[in-house]
Every structure is written in C-alpha cells, then in structure tokens.
XYZ file of C-alpha atoms in Angstrom:
747
model
C 46.906 19.865 -14.771
C 47.341 21.774 -11.487
C 44.221 23.353 -10.170
C 46.242 25.855 -8.165
C 47.634 27.689 -11.177
C 44.172 29.193 -11.982
C 45.076 29.465 -15.757
C 42.462 29.860 -18.392
C 43.582 26.517 -19.784
C 42.868 24.786 -16.461
C 39.434 26.438 -16.064
C 38.411 25.565 -19.647
C 39.733 22.005 -19.309
C 38.028 21.533 -16.007
C 34.826 22.945 -17.422
C 34.898 20.434 -20.195
C 35.592 17.538 -17.869
C 32.716 18.701 -15.610
C 30.434 18.915 -18.704
C 31.433 15.392 -19.808
C 30.895 14.029 -16.289
C 27.467 15.579 -16.092
C 26.483 14.373 -19.535
C 27.464 10.898 -18.543
C 25.375 11.224 -15.350
C 22.353 12.395 -17.473
C 22.821 9.593 -19.809
C 22.823 6.999 -16.966
C 19.690 8.600 -15.539
C 17.898 8.819 -18.885
C 17.456 12.621 -18.804
C 18.693 13.727 -22.217
C 15.985 15.963 -23.851
C 15.085 14.890 -27.420
C 16.667 11.394 -26.869
C 15.515 9.978 -23.467
C 12.889 10.309 -20.776
C 13.534 8.606 -17.420
C 10.005 6.967 -17.273
C 6.633 7.028 -18.931
C 3.819 6.548 -16.364
C 5.074 8.957 -13.646
C 5.978 11.408 -16.412
C 2.364 11.443 -17.737
C 1.158 11.896 -14.185
C 3.421 14.897 -13.453
C 2.918 16.356 -17.028
C -0.799 16.455 -16.223
C -0.177 18.713 -13.209
C 2.334 20.811 -15.038
C -0.029 21.358 -18.038
C -2.868 22.252 -15.691
C -0.523 24.654 -13.790
C 0.288 26.291 -17.207
C -3.403 26.392 -18.133
C -4.441 28.162 -15.065
C -1.234 30.037 -14.117
C -1.566 28.366 -10.680
C 0.255 26.024 -8.403
C -2.918 23.909 -8.240
C -4.378 21.705 -10.939
C -7.781 22.839 -11.931
C -8.484 20.343 -14.653
C -8.706 17.141 -12.511
C -9.314 16.104 -8.955
C -12.551 18.207 -8.809
C -14.333 19.868 -7.122
C -11.417 21.489 -5.367
C -8.178 22.580 -7.032
C -5.830 19.612 -6.846
C -2.407 20.068 -5.199
C 0.319 17.820 -6.407
C 1.132 15.437 -3.468
C 4.844 15.371 -4.234
C 7.146 16.945 -6.828
C 5.935 20.478 -6.998
C 9.591 21.681 -7.209
C 9.824 19.755 -10.569
C 6.320 20.391 -11.903
C 6.555 24.098 -11.836
C 9.580 24.392 -14.222
C 7.961 21.797 -16.414
C 4.863 23.927 -16.548
C 6.980 26.900 -17.711
C 8.594 24.791 -20.443
C 5.086 23.585 -21.659
C 3.853 27.125 -21.583
C 6.546 28.318 -23.941
C 5.888 25.457 -26.309
C 8.515 22.805 -25.471
C 7.020 19.287 -26.323
C 5.919 17.353 -23.240
C 8.574 14.633 -23.335
C 11.348 17.204 -23.735
C 9.896 19.448 -21.083
C 9.897 16.650 -18.557
C 13.394 15.431 -19.423
C 14.738 18.945 -19.415
C 13.406 19.548 -15.929
C 15.085 16.380 -14.741
C 18.307 17.296 -16.516
C 18.306 20.696 -14.709
C 17.698 19.103 -11.261
C 20.263 16.481 -11.793
C 22.676 19.281 -12.687
C 21.825 20.868 -9.368
C 22.320 17.579 -7.629
C 25.622 16.994 -9.378
C 26.889 20.440 -8.385
C 25.550 19.860 -4.771
C 27.506 16.644 -4.558
C 30.591 18.349 -5.943
C 30.225 21.144 -3.380
C 29.784 18.631 -0.627
C 33.222 17.154 -1.405
C 34.779 20.580 -1.778
C 33.350 21.745 1.544
C 35.125 18.869 3.351
C 38.350 19.772 1.677
C 38.427 17.675 -1.502
C 40.273 18.870 -4.557
C 38.351 19.711 -7.793
C 39.282 16.648 -9.862
C 38.493 14.094 -7.173
C 35.275 16.008 -6.318
C 34.047 15.550 -9.822
C 34.684 11.732 -9.570
C 32.892 11.525 -6.235
C 29.941 13.440 -7.582
C 29.723 11.264 -10.643
C 29.870 8.122 -8.376
C 26.908 9.468 -6.427
C 24.802 10.512 -9.494
C 25.195 7.063 -11.183
C 24.029 5.151 -8.127
C 21.307 2.661 -9.107
C 19.227 3.758 -6.084
C 18.642 7.022 -7.987
C 18.018 5.922 -11.558
C 15.926 2.884 -10.554
C 13.533 5.141 -8.780
C 12.940 7.134 -12.086
C 9.708 5.107 -12.297
C 8.735 6.984 -9.151
C 9.513 10.300 -10.753
C 10.634 13.020 -8.326
C 11.625 10.361 -5.705
C 14.783 9.864 -7.855
C 15.526 13.603 -7.820
C 15.051 13.763 -4.099
C 17.536 10.897 -3.533
C 19.964 12.505 -6.005
C 19.802 15.818 -4.114
C 20.625 14.255 -0.683
C 24.296 15.475 -0.748
C 23.234 18.903 -1.847
C 20.628 18.999 0.997
C 23.061 17.852 3.620
C 25.747 20.267 2.381
C 23.575 23.132 3.514
C 23.141 21.471 6.930
C 26.887 20.910 7.293
C 27.599 24.450 6.278
C 25.136 25.867 8.883
C 25.980 23.523 11.783
C 29.796 23.078 11.381
C 31.164 26.059 9.476
C 29.197 29.374 9.088
C 26.083 30.148 11.159
C 25.209 33.279 9.235
C 22.204 34.531 7.280
C 23.333 33.248 3.860
C 23.952 29.734 5.320
C 20.554 29.743 6.892
C 18.849 30.956 3.672
C 20.393 28.058 1.776
C 19.424 25.633 4.411
C 15.776 26.973 4.191
C 15.966 26.629 0.383
C 17.097 23.006 0.799
C 14.384 22.067 3.251
C 11.748 23.669 1.019
C 13.155 21.912 -2.009
C 13.115 18.626 -0.168
C 9.579 18.816 1.180
C 8.172 19.910 -2.073
C 10.157 17.330 -4.077
C 9.618 14.033 -2.194
C 8.600 13.053 1.282
C 11.072 10.280 1.638
C 14.236 12.340 0.969
C 12.789 15.063 3.213
C 12.656 12.646 6.074
C 16.120 11.311 5.244
C 17.458 14.825 5.157
C 15.754 15.598 8.567
C 17.141 12.343 10.119
C 20.685 12.928 8.812
C 20.633 16.485 10.065
C 19.501 15.272 13.473
C 22.373 12.794 13.680
C 24.816 15.631 12.663
C 23.393 17.840 15.431
C 23.485 15.054 18.018
C 27.111 14.073 17.299
C 28.182 17.736 17.253
C 26.486 18.299 20.611
C 27.987 15.160 22.139
C 31.612 15.755 20.877
C 32.037 19.489 20.761
C 31.650 20.380 24.389
C 32.996 23.916 23.947
C 30.291 24.840 21.607
C 27.294 23.139 23.181
C 25.635 26.356 24.322
C 25.834 27.809 20.851
C 24.510 24.612 19.262
C 21.632 24.446 21.635
C 20.666 28.111 21.676
C 21.450 29.202 18.082
C 21.976 26.355 15.756
C 19.178 24.050 16.913
C 16.542 26.697 16.722
C 17.584 27.622 13.136
C 17.519 23.953 12.066
C 14.249 23.355 13.749
C 12.742 26.478 12.152
C 13.864 25.412 8.767
C 12.152 22.054 8.925
C 9.152 23.437 10.753
C 8.537 26.258 8.140
C 8.883 23.649 5.314
C 6.467 21.347 6.954
C 3.976 24.125 7.584
C 4.086 25.392 4.000
C 3.661 21.831 2.648
C 0.710 21.177 4.930
C -1.032 24.384 3.996
C -0.397 23.637 0.193
C -1.628 20.088 0.264
C -4.288 20.691 2.879
C -3.102 17.869 5.037
C 0.288 16.611 6.022
C -0.730 13.185 7.511
C -2.379 10.606 5.352
C -3.983 7.338 6.550
C -1.206 5.229 8.105
C -0.424 2.098 6.160
C -0.722 -1.279 7.764
C 2.509 -2.555 9.416
C 2.279 -5.593 7.161
C 3.114 -3.289 4.220
C 6.174 -1.961 6.051
C 7.371 -5.509 6.425
C 6.756 -6.463 2.905
C 8.584 -3.476 1.480
C 11.660 -3.953 3.719
C 14.726 -5.230 1.810
C 15.947 -8.732 2.156
C 19.540 -8.616 3.311
C 20.838 -10.393 0.235
C 19.362 -7.588 -1.950
C 22.071 -5.210 -0.532
C 24.920 -7.400 -1.854
C 23.648 -9.180 -5.004
C 21.840 -7.243 -7.702
C 18.745 -8.518 -9.614
C 19.326 -9.699 -13.089
C 18.654 -7.160 -15.783
C 19.527 -4.037 -13.827
C 23.396 -3.550 -13.960
C 25.470 -4.109 -17.148
C 28.706 -5.414 -15.586
C 26.889 -7.516 -12.912
C 24.992 -9.313 -15.635
C 28.046 -9.580 -17.959
C 30.050 -11.249 -15.262
C 27.094 -13.318 -13.971
C 27.195 -11.521 -10.623
C 23.485 -11.043 -10.392
C 20.456 -13.140 -9.350
C 17.238 -13.975 -11.321
C 14.451 -12.925 -9.063
C 10.744 -13.154 -9.913
C 8.609 -10.426 -8.451
C 5.792 -12.873 -7.538
C 8.192 -14.791 -5.281
C 8.880 -11.957 -2.924
C 6.868 -9.688 -0.660
C 6.568 -6.058 -1.812
C 7.001 -5.347 -5.508
C 9.756 -5.086 -8.119
C 11.185 -1.896 -6.814
C 12.270 -3.678 -3.584
C 14.165 -6.205 -5.650
C 15.877 -3.652 -7.994
C 16.622 -0.625 -5.957
C 18.111 -2.183 -2.762
C 21.532 -3.068 -4.215
C 24.261 -1.172 -2.221
C 27.408 -3.215 -2.516
C 29.369 -0.413 -4.299
C 28.590 2.077 -1.535
C 29.223 -0.568 1.304
C 32.709 -1.412 -0.215
C 33.520 2.331 -0.576
C 32.426 3.080 2.855
C 34.291 0.072 4.351
C 37.469 1.142 2.505
C 37.094 4.653 3.926
C 36.531 3.443 7.453
C 39.723 1.353 7.329
C 41.716 4.556 6.858
C 42.322 7.621 8.928
C 40.292 10.741 8.288
C 40.841 14.291 9.249
C 37.659 14.748 11.266
C 36.612 11.965 13.673
C 33.401 13.687 14.443
C 32.234 13.729 10.929
C 33.413 10.141 10.432
C 31.188 9.113 13.379
C 28.340 11.196 11.920
C 28.502 9.622 8.494
C 28.919 6.134 9.959
C 25.736 6.545 12.134
C 23.799 7.886 9.072
C 24.895 4.868 7.049
C 24.004 2.364 9.733
C 20.702 4.035 10.479
C 19.780 4.114 6.788
C 20.587 0.489 6.073
C 18.928 -0.731 9.270
C 15.812 1.174 8.575
C 15.737 -0.257 4.978
C 15.271 -3.702 6.478
C 11.775 -2.699 7.668
C 10.248 -4.111 10.857
C 11.629 -7.501 10.201
C 15.002 -9.168 9.267
C 14.674 -11.082 6.021
C 17.326 -13.265 4.539
C 16.305 -15.422 1.550
C 12.694 -15.129 2.638
C 10.257 -16.051 -0.180
C 6.478 -15.408 -0.246
C 4.355 -18.445 0.144
C 1.902 -19.277 -2.689
C -1.424 -17.550 -2.307
C -0.116 -14.674 -0.010
C -0.619 -11.127 -1.325
C 1.776 -8.203 -1.432
C 1.690 -7.570 2.309
C 3.660 -9.582 4.734
C 1.757 -10.748 7.810
C 3.697 -11.127 11.081
C 3.616 -14.946 10.931
C 6.056 -14.866 8.001
C 8.458 -12.528 9.679
C 11.559 -14.479 10.991
C 12.901 -11.879 13.373
C 11.917 -8.381 14.327
C 14.264 -5.312 13.884
C 12.526 -3.344 16.598
C 11.763 -0.349 14.239
C 8.090 -0.912 13.928
C 7.248 1.730 16.586
C 8.600 4.377 14.194
C 5.868 3.629 11.865
C 3.457 5.265 14.252
C 5.289 8.643 14.208
C 4.381 11.425 11.940
C 6.381 11.356 8.789
C 7.652 7.874 9.357
C 4.081 6.517 9.321
C 3.738 7.230 5.538
C 7.122 5.783 4.612
C 5.747 2.349 3.790
C 8.413 1.609 1.135
C 10.921 0.747 3.925
C 13.687 -0.321 1.458
C 14.022 3.294 0.316
C 15.988 4.042 3.520
C 18.810 2.317 1.628
C 19.398 5.624 -0.129
C 20.226 7.262 3.274
C 22.557 4.336 4.088
C 24.309 4.701 0.730
C 24.654 8.445 1.248
C 26.313 7.848 4.580
C 28.718 5.351 3.069
C 29.504 7.661 0.068
C 30.102 10.503 2.527
C 32.568 8.322 4.470
C 34.460 7.935 1.094
C 34.286 11.612 0.494
C 35.694 12.342 4.007
C 38.545 9.994 3.138
C 39.445 11.661 -0.157
C 39.116 15.143 1.406
C 41.659 14.193 4.105
C 44.404 13.762 1.405
C 45.872 16.113 -1.057
C 46.973 13.318 -3.314
C 44.887 10.250 -3.876
C 46.294 6.674 -3.919
C 45.823 4.405 -6.961
C 43.559 2.215 -4.728
C 41.213 5.126 -4.004
C 40.936 6.061 -7.673
C 40.344 2.438 -8.653
C 37.602 2.119 -6.065
C 35.753 5.116 -7.401
C 36.193 4.276 -11.085
C 35.183 0.693 -10.455
C 32.112 1.981 -8.600
C 31.095 4.214 -11.491
C 31.612 1.445 -13.987
C 29.620 -0.958 -11.900
C 26.790 1.514 -11.645
C 26.189 1.590 -15.484
C 22.673 0.288 -16.292
C 21.965 -2.709 -18.285
C 21.153 -2.080 -22.045
C 17.509 -2.905 -21.522
C 17.244 0.023 -18.951
C 18.694 2.545 -21.519
C 16.463 1.168 -24.281
C 13.464 1.751 -22.074
C 14.320 5.400 -21.564
C 14.418 5.877 -25.334
C 11.100 4.121 -25.592
C 9.615 6.319 -22.910
C 10.294 9.391 -25.045
C 8.486 7.847 -27.965
C 5.574 6.632 -25.808
C 5.004 10.092 -24.306
C 5.032 11.639 -27.795
C 2.460 8.908 -28.877
C 0.188 9.643 -25.943
C 0.420 13.376 -26.739
C -0.627 12.917 -30.379
C -3.426 10.415 -29.444
C -4.961 12.839 -26.890
C -4.746 15.806 -29.341
C -6.822 13.749 -31.852
C -9.617 13.580 -29.184
C -9.900 17.316 -29.021
C -12.869 17.669 -31.433
C -14.998 15.439 -29.198
C -15.006 17.999 -26.321
C -15.849 21.607 -25.598
C -13.299 23.540 -23.512
C -14.242 23.461 -19.881
C -16.711 20.500 -20.151
C -16.942 18.496 -16.956
C -16.205 14.800 -17.547
C -16.286 11.686 -15.352
C -14.172 8.570 -16.335
C -16.088 5.654 -15.057
C -15.574 3.440 -13.127
C -12.765 5.550 -11.599
C -9.420 4.122 -10.650
C -5.981 5.487 -9.977
C -6.220 7.293 -13.319
C -2.706 8.574 -14.244
C -3.749 8.965 -17.841
C -6.580 11.347 -16.992
C -4.189 13.907 -15.442
C -2.610 14.646 -18.777
C -5.681 14.108 -20.875
C -7.774 16.505 -19.018
C -5.069 19.198 -18.854
C -4.100 18.747 -22.531
C -7.760 19.164 -23.682
C -8.477 21.809 -21.013
C -11.587 19.903 -19.708
C -12.477 19.278 -16.109
C -12.903 15.933 -14.303
C -13.249 14.480 -10.825
C -10.767 11.742 -11.641
C -7.145 11.965 -10.652
C -4.080 9.901 -10.770
C -2.003 9.290 -7.606
C -3.311 7.516 -4.524
C -2.794 10.483 -2.218
C -4.322 12.879 -4.614
C -7.303 10.434 -5.135
C -7.822 10.353 -1.305
C -7.881 14.115 -1.163
C -10.212 14.497 -4.101
C -12.742 11.934 -2.867
C -13.237 13.793 0.344
C -15.099 16.479 -1.655
C -16.801 14.444 -4.386
C -20.540 14.689 -4.861
C -22.652 11.721 -3.838
C -23.168 10.737 -7.494
C -19.419 10.053 -7.832
C -19.042 8.325 -4.528
C -21.857 5.947 -5.601
C -19.395 4.163 -7.946
C -16.957 1.510 -6.751
C -13.349 2.046 -7.408
C -12.210 -0.029 -10.375
C -15.464 -1.927 -10.616
C -18.566 -1.823 -12.784
C -21.340 -3.115 -10.537
C -24.755 -4.279 -11.777
C -26.137 -0.805 -11.150
C -23.359 0.844 -13.233
C -25.669 2.033 -16.016
C -28.241 3.380 -13.601
C -25.520 5.344 -11.745
C -24.137 6.824 -14.943
C -27.546 8.179 -15.936
C -28.097 9.440 -12.415
C -24.728 11.287 -12.578
C -25.770 12.909 -15.857
C -29.346 13.620 -14.596
C -28.106 15.434 -11.528
C -25.915 17.566 -13.893
C -22.797 16.827 -11.956
C -21.041 16.099 -15.196
C -21.495 17.039 -18.922
C -20.021 13.836 -20.182
C -19.525 10.398 -18.822
C -16.463 8.659 -20.398
C -16.279 4.839 -20.259
C -12.661 3.736 -20.926
C -11.767 0.385 -22.455
C -8.164 0.831 -21.373
C -6.764 0.740 -17.822
C -6.006 4.471 -17.246
C -3.280 3.598 -14.821
C -1.330 1.177 -16.920
C -1.998 2.954 -20.292
C 0.093 5.767 -18.920
C 2.916 3.307 -18.260
C 2.697 1.105 -21.447
C 1.553 2.923 -24.577
C -0.243 1.768 -26.685
C -2.393 -0.290 -24.384
C -5.044 -2.928 -25.266
C -8.747 -2.140 -24.813
C -9.067 -4.802 -22.117
C -12.517 -3.679 -20.892
C -14.363 -3.446 -24.292
C -16.437 -6.624 -23.865
C -17.152 -6.068 -20.205
C -18.506 -2.624 -20.706
C -20.749 -3.232 -23.798
C -23.859 -4.410 -21.976
C -23.787 -1.312 -19.705
C -23.376 0.938 -22.674
C -26.254 -0.735 -24.515
C -28.357 -0.345 -21.367
C -27.569 3.408 -21.115
C -28.246 3.833 -24.899
C -31.649 2.183 -24.587
C -32.849 4.939 -22.256
C -33.217 7.213 -25.305
C -31.896 10.023 -23.135
C -28.366 10.128 -24.373
C -26.082 10.651 -27.305
C -23.121 8.220 -27.472
C -19.791 8.578 -29.245
C -17.718 5.561 -29.658
C -13.850 5.607 -30.227
C -11.246 2.950 -30.135
C -10.491 3.348 -26.399
C -13.499 5.248 -24.972
C -17.230 5.677 -25.202
C -18.513 9.212 -24.383
C -22.031 9.623 -23.078
C -24.008 12.994 -23.110
C -27.583 13.854 -22.438
C -29.348 14.742 -25.638
C -29.943 18.516 -26.054
C -33.645 18.313 -25.309
C -32.994 16.617 -22.063
C -30.268 18.955 -20.892
C -32.921 21.661 -20.583
C -34.904 19.735 -18.062
C -34.485 20.045 -14.298
C -32.386 17.491 -12.357
C -35.493 16.214 -10.592
C -37.298 15.614 -13.891
C -34.260 13.969 -15.444
C -33.831 11.674 -12.345
C -37.511 10.610 -12.535
C -37.141 9.812 -16.322
C -33.980 7.799 -15.615
C -35.754 5.912 -12.840
C -38.741 5.253 -15.065
C -36.453 3.667 -17.710
C -34.528 1.443 -15.359
C -37.367 0.435 -13.055
C -40.288 0.814 -15.469
C -43.190 1.114 -12.789
C -40.880 0.401 -9.944
C -40.237 -2.689 -7.828
C -43.521 -4.643 -7.475
C -44.566 -5.113 -3.844
C -46.570 -7.950 -2.483
C -48.343 -7.885 0.816
C -46.374 -9.350 3.806
C -43.432 -10.267 1.591
C -40.281 -8.643 2.939
C -37.660 -7.299 0.555
C -34.064 -7.668 1.636
C -31.934 -4.655 0.598
C -28.881 -6.879 0.270
C -30.697 -8.236 -2.871
C -29.938 -6.284 -6.039
C -33.620 -6.488 -7.188
C -34.981 -4.873 -4.049
C -33.978 -1.284 -4.869
C -35.019 0.909 -7.690
C -33.841 4.467 -7.127
C -30.909 6.865 -6.899
C -28.427 7.487 -4.232
C -27.804 3.948 -3.024
C -24.578 2.181 -2.237
C -23.823 -1.306 -3.524
C -25.585 -4.113 -1.531
C -23.622 -5.568 1.400
C -24.467 -8.720 3.369
C -26.689 -6.866 5.830
C -28.447 -4.496 3.411
C -27.255 -1.226 1.891
C -26.428 2.393 2.748
C -27.626 5.577 1.173
C -24.675 7.646 -0.178
C -25.004 11.332 0.625
C -27.859 13.466 1.643
C -30.637 12.285 -0.624
C -31.896 9.046 -2.177
C -35.121 7.888 -3.860
C -37.066 4.634 -4.112
C -39.857 3.719 -6.601
C -42.380 0.941 -6.002
C -45.409 -0.413 -7.651
C -48.269 -1.454 -5.375
C -50.672 -4.434 -5.865
C -53.952 -3.455 -7.469
C -56.088 -4.724 -4.602
C -54.076 -3.309 -1.729
C -55.913 -2.010 1.230
C -54.957 0.865 3.416
C -51.395 -0.306 4.286
C -48.030 0.788 5.618
C -44.384 0.262 4.692
C -42.209 -1.129 7.398
C -38.442 -0.528 7.275
C -35.793 -2.261 9.326
C -33.453 0.803 9.242
C -30.315 1.820 10.869
C -28.741 5.290 11.270
C -25.107 5.997 10.927
C -24.129 7.200 14.430
C -20.925 6.935 16.364
C -17.665 8.799 16.942
C -18.422 12.491 16.990
C -21.924 11.901 15.352
C -24.461 11.269 18.260
C -27.733 11.324 16.406
C -29.076 11.147 12.851
C -32.428 12.791 11.762
C -34.086 11.548 8.572
C -36.676 13.285 6.500
C -39.051 11.262 4.387
C -41.559 12.173 1.750
C -44.233 10.017 -0.201
C -45.118 11.081 -3.687
C -43.853 14.556 -2.898
C -45.658 14.903 0.503
C -43.708 15.085 3.710
C -44.183 12.214 6.191
C -43.047 11.704 9.710
C -39.371 11.913 10.217
C -37.108 9.242 11.740
C -34.399 9.654 14.320
C -31.515 7.434 15.423
C -29.245 7.763 18.304
C -26.192 5.999 19.690
C -28.535 4.378 22.165
C -31.021 3.335 19.465
C -29.116 3.109 16.182
C -31.493 0.535 14.661
C -35.360 0.848 14.573
C -38.378 -0.568 12.819
C -39.892 2.459 11.085
C -43.380 2.607 9.521
C -44.769 4.860 6.712
C -48.538 5.138 6.270
C -49.281 5.094 2.611
C -51.896 7.289 0.918
C -54.939 5.564 -0.379
C -55.854 5.243 -4.123
C -52.331 5.175 -5.536
C -50.619 2.395 -7.364
C -47.144 3.797 -7.518
C -44.911 5.132 -4.707
C -42.045 7.527 -5.015
C -40.097 7.868 -1.777
C -37.597 10.495 -0.987
C -35.093 10.322 1.927
C -33.236 13.425 3.190
C -30.320 13.072 5.386
C -28.912 16.493 6.154
C -26.268 15.208 8.654
C -24.771 12.551 6.495
C -21.131 12.177 7.233
C -18.256 9.881 6.332
C -17.044 7.461 8.926
C -13.631 9.038 8.466
C -14.978 12.463 9.357
C -16.834 10.977 12.248
C -13.650 9.384 13.563
C -14.930 5.763 13.162
C -12.954 4.394 10.140
C -11.226 5.349 6.965
C -14.422 5.080 4.797
C -14.945 8.223 2.826
C -18.493 7.687 1.830
C -21.017 10.188 3.357
C -23.485 7.905 5.217
C -26.556 8.575 7.322
C -29.144 5.909 6.710
C -28.957 2.152 5.892
C -31.992 -0.132 5.159
C -31.780 -3.775 6.084
C -35.284 -4.831 4.849
C -38.660 -3.428 3.876
C -42.123 -4.899 3.884
C -45.588 -3.890 2.715
C -48.165 -4.874 5.433
C -51.546 -3.992 6.763
C -51.842 -1.135 9.217
C -52.755 -3.339 12.049
C -50.149 -5.933 11.352
C -46.422 -6.176 11.795
C -44.054 -7.817 9.278
C -40.427 -7.187 10.244
C -38.478 -7.850 13.382
C -34.860 -7.034 14.369
C-alpha cells in the first residue's frame, strides 16, 4: 500500500489501521467505555469534581471543600468534559472512561503528528505513536488519574514547541503552543514542568547551534515561548488561588527517586512478557523507600534500547538529535532524585522517607527542589517519563530520516509494543474498576432519602476523604471535607474553628464534645461518622467498616445528651440536632452541650493547680487537644466551665498563659468575661509572650462560665512562623484557684 497514491482504498485502509492501533492503545490503558476504567480511587475523586461542576454549572466544586468553592488541584482539562458527559446522563464509570479515551485519542494523534512533523511516513508514524501510547509509564500512572494523561500528551505538547521554534513562527503555531501549555498546566503539574524543561532544552540547543538565527530566536521566539508558559502559570494560579504549596521535605525527594535497577528490570506482576519469560523481579513495597509507584512505573528498558539503537545510526538533523539526547539524559538523571540508589533497601523500622544517612551518593540535583515548580515534584521517579520521551524521540528522528525502514527498526518497534503489554492482572483490575464505580454509585444513591438537598454535612474525623467528593456531589449536599492533599490544604485555610478543632484521622477523647459543639454552633446540619476509611473505600469497594467498634463509645456519648437524633446505617452514623433544639440560639445550645458533658463544670479546689495538658482540666468549647505544655484555643472564642467549692472566700483565678506572637504578629489582645460580665483584658507581646494573669471572681457564685475572645487569632502559617493552619491566639499552661492576697502559680 503506497501512501503517495492518495486513493480512496489507501485512505480507508489507513483509517482502519489507525482505528485498530488506537483501540489497542485504549485497551492497554484500560479506557474502553462500558468495559474498563483505568482506575477506581482517582476516578471517584475526579468524578466528584465533575459532578459538582455539573450541579453548579461552574469550574469550581461547590459541594465539598467548603466554605470556599473548591478548585480541582489538577486535571481540570479532563474534569470538564466528564462533567458534560454526566450532565447529559452518561453513567459515571463510562463518563470517566470516555473522557480518558478522548484524551488518549488526542495523545495518539499528537504522537503521530510529531513523527510526521519530523518527516516520518504514515505507516511508521502509526507504529511509533502506538509504541509511545503503550509505554508502562503511562498506564501504570492511571492510579494517579490525569497524571497518566499528562505523560501521554508529552509528544503532542512538544510537537507544538517544535513547530513554533524550528518551523513556523506564525500566529497559528503560537495559538497551538498556548493551547498545549494551557492543557498541560490544567492537566498535571508534573507533565507541565517536563514540557517546560524540554522546551527550554530545545531553545538552548537551537540558540547554541543555529548562529544565523540567534537574533530571531532571542527577540521573537523566546518571548513567545515565555509568554505561553507565563500565561498558563498565571491562569492556573488565579484558578487554584495559589501556585506554590508547602515544599516537601528533601527526604521525600530521596525516597521517591528511582533505584537504578528499576530502569532495567521490571517489577513482577506489571508486564506480561517480562513475567512470562521470568525477566522481572519480585519486589515488596515495604522493602523500599517511597511507595509501590516507584517500583512499578520506573521501568524504561524498551525506551533505552530504542534510543540507543537510534543513537548508533545517522540522523538527518544533528541539532534535534542533540536536543532529544539531552532531554533523555536530563529526564533519567532527574528520576534518580537527590541520591544515586543501586539495590538500596529500606532498613527495618524506617518510614517512607529516606534520611540522608541512608543515601549512598548524591546526584547534586537537590538544589532544584528549592525552585518554584520543582519544589512540589516530590515523586522524583516521574521524571523517567521525560527521559523515555527523549529516547522515543531519538527513535522517531531515526525513522523520519529514512524513506524505507529496515527490518531491524520494525522489529525494535514491534518488540517494544509487545513488551509493553500489561500483565493479565492489570487488565482484570481495569474491568473490576468499572464494576466498583458502578457499585459505589448505586450505594450512594441509596443514601439519598437520608438527606435534604443542600444540607451541610461534616464527615468526622476528617481525613483525605476521596469518597466524600463523589458522595456529596451525587447527593447534592455540602461538606467541608474534600479528597486530595492539596485540596484539603486549601480548604482548611478557611474552615471554621469548630472544624479545625478536630484532629485529622483521629478521634480524640473530646471527640463527642466537639461534635456537639459543631452542631451547636450551627456550622453544620449533620455530623456523619463513617465506619469506613473514606480514602481507601474509594479505591477498594466494598470496604469493611473498620472503625465501627472504635466509634461506638463516642456515638453513645453523643446520644446520651438527649439533644440529637441519630440515624445508623451499615457504614455511617448520621447525627442531627432534634427539631426543638434547632430553634435555639448557638449560645444556648453550646451551654446545654457543656452542661451535659461537664455537668456542673470542673470542680476547683483552693491552691490546687490544674495543668491544661491534663484532659480533665478543661470543660468548654474551642480548645485544641492537650500538648505536653498545655493547650491552645482554636479560633477567636472559647469557653470554660468550673464549679467552685462551697466555702470559697473572695478569691481569684490565676492563669499561666501565653499569647501566640511571632512572625508578622507582634502582639495579642485577649478579652475575658466571667458569667457574662466583661473582665480586665490581657495583652501579650513578643517581649512578653508569657504572663501570669489573674481574674478576680464575683462573690456569691458557685459556678463560673468564662469566655475568652481573641480577635487577632491567626494561624502560624499566616504569621510566617510554621506550616500549622490552626488559628491560634491564646494558650493556657495551668490555672489555679487562690486567695486574693496569695499567689499559686509561677513560670
């Protein structure tokens, strides 16, 4: 079949071959609507955003991550078409799979066009595109959702840069480049950085080796490229609300760097032919730093062999050959992380991170982890995708330099495609994912009668709650919870004090009290107490109710207040205020809750200090969990309730207190009231952050209700002190009831 003849037979035949190649690529990647879904957990996470987008006709999720509308931290480019499919009634599993099929189609065409741009003929271009789309580094990252799409699209992205820099510096080329940069930044941050780095290498080599066009490159091309990436970055920053998240510890960069042997020998259970011919290694995740993705996604031997084969032959463009070689070397080197590791195992008792003491040799790349963009690429091994792209591009340049391909070249490509085929267990998991998502969808639909549309719900204790994304959006309720570590960080910055009082993933002794306080302050309508882990239930459905026994004492404690109605289901308990109590003010409800939990308050004895590090020292709302030194107030208001001895004389309360000052917070003023009457205020400064404060008590009372008001409470993060998101202002170390003319506490 000669592509030059342009006959209808050729076009139809080529179209059929292209369709077959694309179908095979979609099969390998598990993106066949109605049959397969590439993953479960990340699909549920993204479907939650997509369903919320569809509910509110917005690019922000309004069902979770309250109080502010929640941006999706990555993958907007895939979530929006998924939202459209959900809106028109396509089932969630099929909507997700269809979106991925479309984007993989774009990636396949982009890889095909990349080969054609360099001069490859149609048939060999199809084979090269298929070799790229079946690369394990793409489909292994399906568990990280749109990261796999971002990697798959690298040739399509780079094709636009190559067109703009090397071939046609015109408006259509610039528009395509802008579209690629926008797609990259709103698809996945890792591939955006890879695209930017590869483009920088392309520009640098062009500038160094094309002396006659340096002025044009410097004055015209470079500004266009810089503008494309800058506009994309600016739009992403404005959408998410921030572009730089907390920098991860360098120990994580080390841990998630690839061992050198991972490049050349795959892990057992990933590749079909490798397992069949016993060319794979059994690796246990617990024996290595990082996680399973490092072991499974770093294999690059096929690309390395293809690139080495291409390097050994002549190519038509030495400049591009140098460019692709530099891209490959840079990618593979960055994938090592800050340390060289060869057969390095994790010692017993060491966590996921890799301390410097276990690093044999440094690579010298650790300084990059302090730069914007690079600082959030903690999964160092993912740079292997850029290395593999560079090696694949070398092969593409080789085939594009020849009108007829040798048998060796065809054999290398076909062998690479065959070697890329996933193991049967991987394909079975994709079928299971489709069924699991359908099961989750049916389960959540059965919960619909429990809620009223628009009700505000808190799932407690909160975690990285992937499951909540889809549950809240499907039922069209609202919640503070959100799945995704970056989204959780963003949401917590605006949470009310009542939510921040809970510890992530932990039910503390005060859990029941905090649930009632949350309801009493009317920050939520429903408190949902899950028995399933809302992160892992989204990944492995159905999931066992592992927290059932742990949560029962707290539920009974809440039930005994008499203030709530409780609905029990297989995987959740839902708590609401009774109708009569909902009509009361927040202040009255808080007092009733305190009365229940503290009865008449903590009993005080004269000259007997209470340490606030002890759980029994505090009865009231607004307090953090005890620490070794004492405890903080969370937010701008807190209460304490005490019972005085019957024979107490005129007395005072002494507090060993500290104000949260530091960074950009120079002083802290505290308002105090006793039984509703304003008392003298306290003030703390950087010079005097800790003081012994005294409150003169009214005569003739046997109970005390203290209110603390901290108008300038601020999180240590906002103050520039640490990454702590809790709004702090006042901490109490100890308190003591004493006579007016005596002292009880000392620093």
